[in-house]
XYZ file of C-alpha atoms in Angstrom:
437
model
C -43.975 4.024 -27.251
C -44.357 0.397 -26.220
C -41.773 -2.186 -25.338
C -41.323 -5.584 -23.762
C -38.350 -4.673 -21.563
C -37.481 -1.904 -19.154
C -34.971 -0.668 -21.753
C -36.541 0.242 -25.100
C -33.085 0.652 -26.644
C -31.977 -2.958 -26.165
C -32.030 -3.828 -29.878
C -29.993 -0.712 -30.768
C -26.951 -1.199 -28.580
C -23.588 -2.186 -30.016
C -22.597 -5.814 -29.467
C -19.857 -4.795 -27.052
C -22.504 -3.560 -24.589
C -23.484 -7.175 -23.918
C -20.222 -7.567 -22.043
C -20.948 -4.682 -19.686
C -22.076 -5.688 -16.212
C -22.628 -3.615 -13.103
C -19.848 -3.646 -10.533
C -20.877 -5.383 -7.328
C -18.799 -2.855 -5.410
C -20.491 0.181 -6.980
C -23.885 -1.356 -6.298
C -22.996 -1.510 -2.597
C -21.932 2.125 -2.254
C -25.414 3.568 -1.762
C -26.087 1.233 1.155
C -22.563 1.126 2.595
C -22.359 4.914 2.809
C -25.136 5.091 5.399
C -23.701 6.257 8.728
C -25.202 3.335 10.644
C -23.468 0.787 8.375
C -19.885 -0.243 9.095
C -18.459 -0.474 5.599
C -15.668 -2.976 5.066
C -16.566 -2.916 1.381
C -14.998 -0.078 -0.613
C -11.322 0.591 -1.203
C -11.312 4.260 -0.217
C -8.041 5.688 1.118
C -8.124 7.629 4.375
C -7.944 11.133 2.929
C -8.193 12.752 6.365
C -4.584 11.660 6.928
C -3.509 14.333 4.450
C -2.639 17.876 5.633
C -5.930 19.090 4.230
C -5.464 22.758 5.160
C -2.188 22.914 3.246
C -3.622 20.954 0.332
C -6.648 23.274 0.231
C -4.426 26.365 0.110
C -2.368 24.811 -2.660
C -5.466 24.033 -4.734
C -6.784 27.559 -4.236
C -3.553 29.093 -5.523
C -3.665 26.893 -8.597
C -6.935 28.521 -9.532
C -6.334 32.097 -8.438
C -2.686 32.477 -9.443
C -2.293 29.982 -12.272
C -5.822 29.547 -13.585
C -4.955 30.851 -17.045
C -2.919 27.670 -17.602
C -4.343 25.108 -15.182
C -7.908 25.648 -16.442
C -6.922 25.525 -20.110
C -6.700 22.611 -22.548
C -3.479 20.618 -22.532
C -1.759 17.893 -24.549
C -2.944 14.315 -24.759
C 0.171 12.772 -23.233
C 0.029 14.931 -20.117
C 2.256 17.793 -19.001
C 6.003 17.297 -19.118
C 6.287 18.539 -15.533
C 3.977 15.818 -14.236
C 5.619 13.104 -16.341
C 8.978 14.099 -14.856
C 7.496 13.967 -11.364
C 6.032 10.544 -12.104
C 9.482 9.280 -13.032
C 10.765 10.553 -9.676
C 7.991 8.640 -7.913
C 8.749 5.432 -9.827
C 12.401 5.529 -8.774
C 11.248 4.744 -5.219
C 10.161 1.347 -6.547
C 13.327 0.774 -8.582
C 11.904 1.838 -11.942
C 14.479 4.361 -13.110
C 16.356 5.524 -16.188
C 18.595 2.486 -15.942
C 15.662 0.246 -16.831
C 14.302 2.563 -19.504
C 11.941 4.784 -17.544
C 11.651 8.147 -19.265
C 9.112 11.001 -19.248
C 8.868 10.455 -23.001
C 7.333 7.012 -22.429
C 4.873 8.040 -19.694
C 1.260 8.721 -20.639
C -0.903 10.483 -18.043
C -4.364 8.964 -17.629
C -7.614 9.659 -15.821
C -6.821 7.369 -12.921
C -5.642 3.807 -13.272
C -8.974 2.824 -14.769
C -8.417 4.739 -18.006
C -4.958 3.220 -18.215
C -6.550 -0.244 -18.233
C -9.074 0.803 -20.827
C -6.386 2.204 -23.137
C -4.432 -1.050 -23.016
C -7.606 -2.983 -23.791
C -8.431 -0.706 -26.725
C -4.985 -1.152 -28.210
C -4.616 -4.901 -27.834
C -7.934 -6.705 -27.440
C -10.132 -7.919 -30.263
C -13.447 -9.663 -29.572
C -12.764 -13.249 -28.585
C -9.192 -12.664 -27.385
C -8.137 -14.127 -24.049
C -6.670 -12.251 -21.094
C -4.976 -14.250 -18.366
C -5.480 -12.824 -14.880
C -5.053 -13.909 -11.313
C -8.056 -15.567 -9.746
C -9.416 -13.505 -8.040
C -8.578 -10.143 -9.631
C -9.551 -6.465 -9.619
C -13.223 -6.041 -10.445
C -12.596 -2.870 -12.497
C -10.244 -4.757 -14.800
C -12.861 -7.453 -15.337
C -15.321 -4.788 -16.458
C -12.837 -3.326 -18.940
C -11.930 -6.698 -20.458
C -15.532 -7.860 -20.663
C -16.550 -4.588 -22.353
C -13.797 -5.273 -24.911
C -15.474 -8.646 -25.565
C -12.441 -10.534 -24.361
C -12.548 -13.668 -22.233
C -10.771 -13.635 -18.879
C -9.179 -16.938 -17.893
C -8.132 -17.032 -14.268
C -4.823 -18.437 -13.048
C -4.878 -19.758 -9.463
C -2.995 -18.104 -6.603
C -1.683 -19.195 -3.240
C -0.047 -17.292 -0.396
C 2.972 -16.506 -2.631
C 0.822 -15.069 -5.395
C 0.263 -16.289 -8.936
C 1.324 -19.940 -9.335
C 3.848 -20.159 -12.219
C 3.066 -23.806 -12.998
C -0.620 -22.959 -13.299
C 0.269 -20.093 -15.646
C 2.248 -22.457 -17.877
C -0.621 -24.939 -17.881
C -3.175 -22.260 -18.796
C -1.033 -21.000 -21.683
C -0.516 -24.530 -23.012
C -4.202 -25.465 -22.697
C -5.321 -22.331 -24.516
C -2.739 -22.865 -27.268
C -4.009 -26.417 -27.837
C -7.534 -25.046 -28.047
C -6.432 -22.520 -30.659
C -7.282 -19.563 -28.418
C -5.447 -16.265 -28.834
C -3.977 -15.026 -25.551
C -2.932 -11.365 -25.672
C -1.508 -10.597 -22.259
C -1.228 -11.421 -18.586
C -2.889 -8.879 -16.323
C -1.409 -8.971 -12.845
C -1.351 -7.008 -9.591
C 1.780 -8.563 -8.114
C 2.156 -6.362 -5.037
C -0.470 -6.235 -2.246
C -2.987 -7.564 -4.693
C -6.591 -6.420 -4.916
C -8.597 -8.233 -3.575
C -6.374 -10.694 -1.700
C -3.574 -8.518 -0.324
C -1.106 -11.231 -1.408
C 2.302 -10.320 -2.857
C 4.012 -12.299 -5.612
C 7.243 -13.689 -4.192
C 10.654 -12.572 -5.399
C 11.465 -15.940 -6.950
C 8.133 -16.206 -8.727
C 8.458 -12.765 -10.303
C 11.362 -13.904 -12.440
C 9.624 -17.168 -13.325
C 6.413 -15.422 -14.385
C 8.377 -13.016 -16.589
C 10.315 -15.900 -18.152
C 7.116 -17.835 -18.880
C 5.467 -14.839 -20.532
C 8.580 -14.054 -22.546
C 8.789 -17.630 -23.885
C 5.095 -17.585 -24.766
C 5.284 -14.164 -26.429
C 2.783 -12.680 -23.966
C 2.685 -9.043 -22.974
C 2.534 -8.310 -19.242
C 0.237 -5.597 -17.888
C 1.429 -4.811 -14.362
C -1.045 -2.856 -12.235
C 0.668 -1.340 -9.178
C -1.617 1.006 -7.212
C -0.472 -0.206 -3.788
C 3.258 -0.882 -4.120
C 4.286 2.121 -1.994
C 1.915 1.192 0.826
C 3.925 -1.599 2.402
C 3.896 -2.212 6.158
C 6.805 -4.587 6.626
C 9.869 -3.402 4.761
C 10.281 -2.835 1.056
C 8.138 -4.695 -1.437
C 9.873 -6.774 -4.127
C 10.874 -4.724 -7.168
C 8.071 -4.378 -9.728
C 8.123 -6.521 -12.840
C 8.832 -3.399 -14.903
C 12.012 -2.789 -12.900
C 13.235 -6.197 -14.083
C 12.225 -6.193 -17.755
C 11.526 -3.235 -20.001
C 10.360 -5.072 -23.141
C 6.782 -6.244 -23.237
C 5.855 -4.943 -19.767
C 3.297 -2.166 -19.314
C 3.414 -0.522 -15.899
C 0.202 1.108 -14.648
C -0.202 3.110 -11.467
C -2.172 5.946 -9.917
C -2.100 8.714 -7.340
C -5.524 7.645 -6.067
C -4.088 5.564 -3.214
C -1.116 7.755 -2.292
C -2.590 11.253 -2.699
C -6.177 11.947 -3.770
C -8.561 9.675 -5.711
C -10.858 12.593 -6.480
C -8.255 14.152 -8.769
C -8.306 11.030 -10.978
C -4.656 11.062 -12.078
C -2.810 7.898 -13.079
C -0.276 6.841 -15.672
C 1.134 4.195 -17.976
C 4.815 3.550 -18.552
C 4.778 1.815 -21.916
C 7.303 0.339 -24.314
C 8.470 3.224 -26.486
C 6.933 1.873 -29.707
C 3.450 1.903 -28.153
C 3.545 5.363 -26.597
C 2.152 7.262 -29.601
C -0.748 4.833 -30.026
C -1.670 5.210 -26.381
C -1.702 8.997 -26.769
C -3.872 8.793 -29.885
C -6.313 6.459 -28.144
C -6.438 8.731 -25.102
C -7.073 11.810 -27.226
C -9.975 9.995 -28.899
C -11.469 9.299 -25.456
C -10.856 12.458 -23.429
C -8.912 14.860 -25.695
C -6.526 15.610 -22.807
C -6.317 14.918 -19.084
C -7.359 17.675 -16.694
C -4.765 20.430 -16.559
C -5.916 21.435 -13.088
C -5.662 17.905 -11.692
C -2.214 17.449 -13.233
C -1.016 20.759 -11.790
C -2.378 19.758 -8.384
C -0.397 16.515 -8.372
C 2.735 18.175 -9.769
C 2.615 20.936 -7.160
C 1.956 18.474 -4.354
C 4.964 16.399 -5.392
C 7.125 19.490 -5.880
C 6.275 21.499 -2.763
C 5.002 19.150 -0.056
C 6.705 16.353 1.927
C 4.998 13.544 0.023
C 7.547 10.922 1.028
C 6.751 11.652 4.672
C 3.064 11.462 3.821
C 3.590 7.953 2.448
C 5.005 7.001 5.846
C 1.896 8.455 7.510
C -0.370 6.362 5.291
C 1.685 3.237 5.977
C 1.415 3.728 9.727
C -2.330 4.425 9.578
C -3.006 1.405 7.402
C -0.719 -0.863 9.398
C -2.650 -0.013 12.565
C -5.951 -0.702 10.835
C -4.683 -3.906 9.225
C -3.607 -5.112 12.658
C -7.000 -4.175 14.118
C -8.764 -6.193 11.450
C -6.513 -9.239 11.834
C -6.964 -9.162 15.608
C -10.740 -8.872 15.290
C -10.889 -11.725 12.791
C -8.803 -13.928 15.086
C -10.961 -13.095 18.116
C -14.426 -13.129 16.584
C -14.691 -15.160 13.385
C -16.374 -18.590 13.415
C -14.184 -21.683 13.331
C -12.883 -22.740 9.903
C -12.800 -19.159 8.610
C -9.410 -18.266 7.130
C -7.941 -15.059 5.779
C -4.853 -13.549 4.233
C -2.280 -11.489 6.118
C -1.403 -8.639 3.746
C 2.004 -7.002 3.975
C 0.575 -3.790 2.540
C -2.298 -2.331 0.571
C -5.901 -2.029 1.668
C -7.529 -5.474 1.741
C -7.930 -8.820 3.475
C -9.400 -11.791 1.597
C -11.447 -14.161 3.752
C -12.490 -17.744 3.025
C -15.744 -18.756 4.696
C -16.580 -22.027 6.437
C -17.967 -24.697 4.107
C -21.556 -24.131 3.097
C -21.659 -20.343 3.474
C -22.222 -18.199 0.394
C -20.971 -14.621 0.634
C -23.336 -13.283 -2.021
C -26.425 -14.933 -0.542
C -25.422 -13.719 2.913
C -25.092 -10.080 1.841
C -28.714 -8.960 2.499
C -28.516 -10.356 6.045
C -25.226 -8.542 6.581
C -26.722 -5.234 5.443
C -29.650 -5.818 7.804
C -27.036 -6.232 10.551
C -25.471 -2.925 9.406
C -22.198 -4.208 8.025
C -20.999 -4.316 4.399
C -18.315 -6.286 2.558
C -17.770 -7.309 -1.060
C -18.761 -10.869 -2.028
C -15.949 -12.819 -3.673
C -17.985 -13.403 -6.824
C -17.286 -9.829 -7.917
C -13.629 -10.673 -8.483
C -14.060 -13.602 -10.861
C -15.239 -13.624 -14.460
C -16.592 -17.164 -14.188
C -18.914 -17.031 -11.184
C -16.413 -18.390 -8.667
C -15.729 -16.843 -5.281
C -18.979 -17.583 -3.474
C -16.981 -18.905 -0.545
C -14.930 -15.724 -0.205
C -15.280 -12.050 0.705
C -13.081 -8.973 0.467
C -12.692 -6.837 3.579
C -11.291 -3.307 3.458
C -9.406 -1.870 6.425
C -8.124 1.468 5.087
C -11.113 3.702 5.767
C -12.824 2.803 9.077
C -10.992 3.557 12.332
C -9.835 0.540 14.368
C -12.812 0.528 16.735
C -15.249 0.562 13.820
C -13.320 -2.223 12.107
C -13.719 -4.401 15.195
C -17.418 -3.569 15.456
C -17.898 -4.388 11.774
C -16.160 -7.739 12.160
C -18.297 -8.459 15.260
C -21.490 -7.805 13.297
C -20.257 -9.852 10.355
C -19.271 -12.769 12.581
C -22.762 -12.701 14.093
C -24.352 -12.988 10.640
C -22.065 -15.878 9.776
C -22.849 -17.681 13.040
C -26.564 -17.324 12.326
C -26.115 -18.780 8.834
C -24.069 -21.662 10.228
C -26.781 -22.366 12.817
C -29.532 -22.246 10.169
C -27.545 -24.568 7.966
C -27.244 -27.099 10.772
C -31.034 -27.074 11.142
C -32.284 -26.591 7.586
C -29.346 -27.498 5.336
C -27.898 -25.070 2.790
C -28.938 -21.458 3.401
C -29.565 -18.869 0.701
C -27.981 -20.542 -2.303
C -26.767 -23.718 -3.948
C -24.080 -24.242 -1.311
C -21.448 -24.843 -4.007
C -18.124 -23.309 -3.016
C -15.963 -22.405 -5.947
C -12.394 -21.880 -4.846
C -9.713 -19.472 -5.971
C -8.838 -21.381 -9.110
C -12.407 -21.264 -10.408
C -13.000 -24.991 -9.832
C -15.207 -26.946 -7.466
C -12.278 -29.238 -6.735
C -10.130 -28.483 -3.712
C -7.496 -25.881 -4.524
C -4.999 -23.677 -2.766
C -6.551 -21.617 0.001
C -5.140 -18.163 0.673
C -4.774 -18.755 4.389
């Protein structure tokens, strides 16, 4: 067999494959997992904070005492027991029966990622437009691009998505004859910025989408991981029609179990189940039983408090290290919860071009370009504080600051280092825009 490319199957792939690109975060994992590298890159929760002995005993009993059911096929929507437990969890955020939350309208998914993919399968045709914050979750970008949709970013500031910019984007796309299907948003402790959409803006964003006839896809993996009081009520707690609520147990229990869910408008529930059955037949019975048993027999509310305290300490360690060590003109967000800080580099530095030098200095982060569909974000980086202990966070920031200082010094001598030097800001434009300081 002969061929002109490394992939002899190129001319056989479906057209949708052209939209598939490798995640910059996944590409970093092999390097960032080395013990000598301080990884500020991934978004891994600190699983060691769980009572692992008790969890291990619970998982063992699920196999030895209940294996005849937990290891068997199940139904596509997920077990009723877990869907009831999920509704209990959502009440902590204000999503309760009073705003239409019911086990009948919950669909269990394989993590939050399958939930995103199901929504894309149901609503996106090739060429459709998805509005999303700029920057946004890299996994969502992969789903929407694989669906052959175009992501148009809406700028953010330190209060989250800018409603006026959302209105402008909708109007511009309407004039261009483009079909916008939905707004994808992570309004609480956003990934990658850590920013939270303000109370006042939540109502305005919902009103704008309602007037424009846009669905809202609310992704809420971090809403129960707040450090400074209660987060604003989710969008789904305010409006039931046209709002899809997605969440996961990956950040509050165990990502390895891969259990998430969608709370959907009732009319869409059956289509989501059919689409899920076509993908996976049914979610794992064992994983569902593990989550149900954990929620039913262990002090999970107290465990949430443990996670909040651990992550608050590590957030504070990162903010202190950034303040003490970062070069002048570096700015960053101050997240009220979640797992991430979003940093804006001094003019002239390029986070993607700088990455090989950072790895050589044994520190890893995620370049900001991974969180934009349009190539923006070169002047930004995402830093994770949930996994490394405080002393490692400080050491990682020290190493990173050293790399940045070297690049700044080289730039003074030689001009732009390692790239074009163009800094594309949060709104996806070269023009000055709102910094997330």
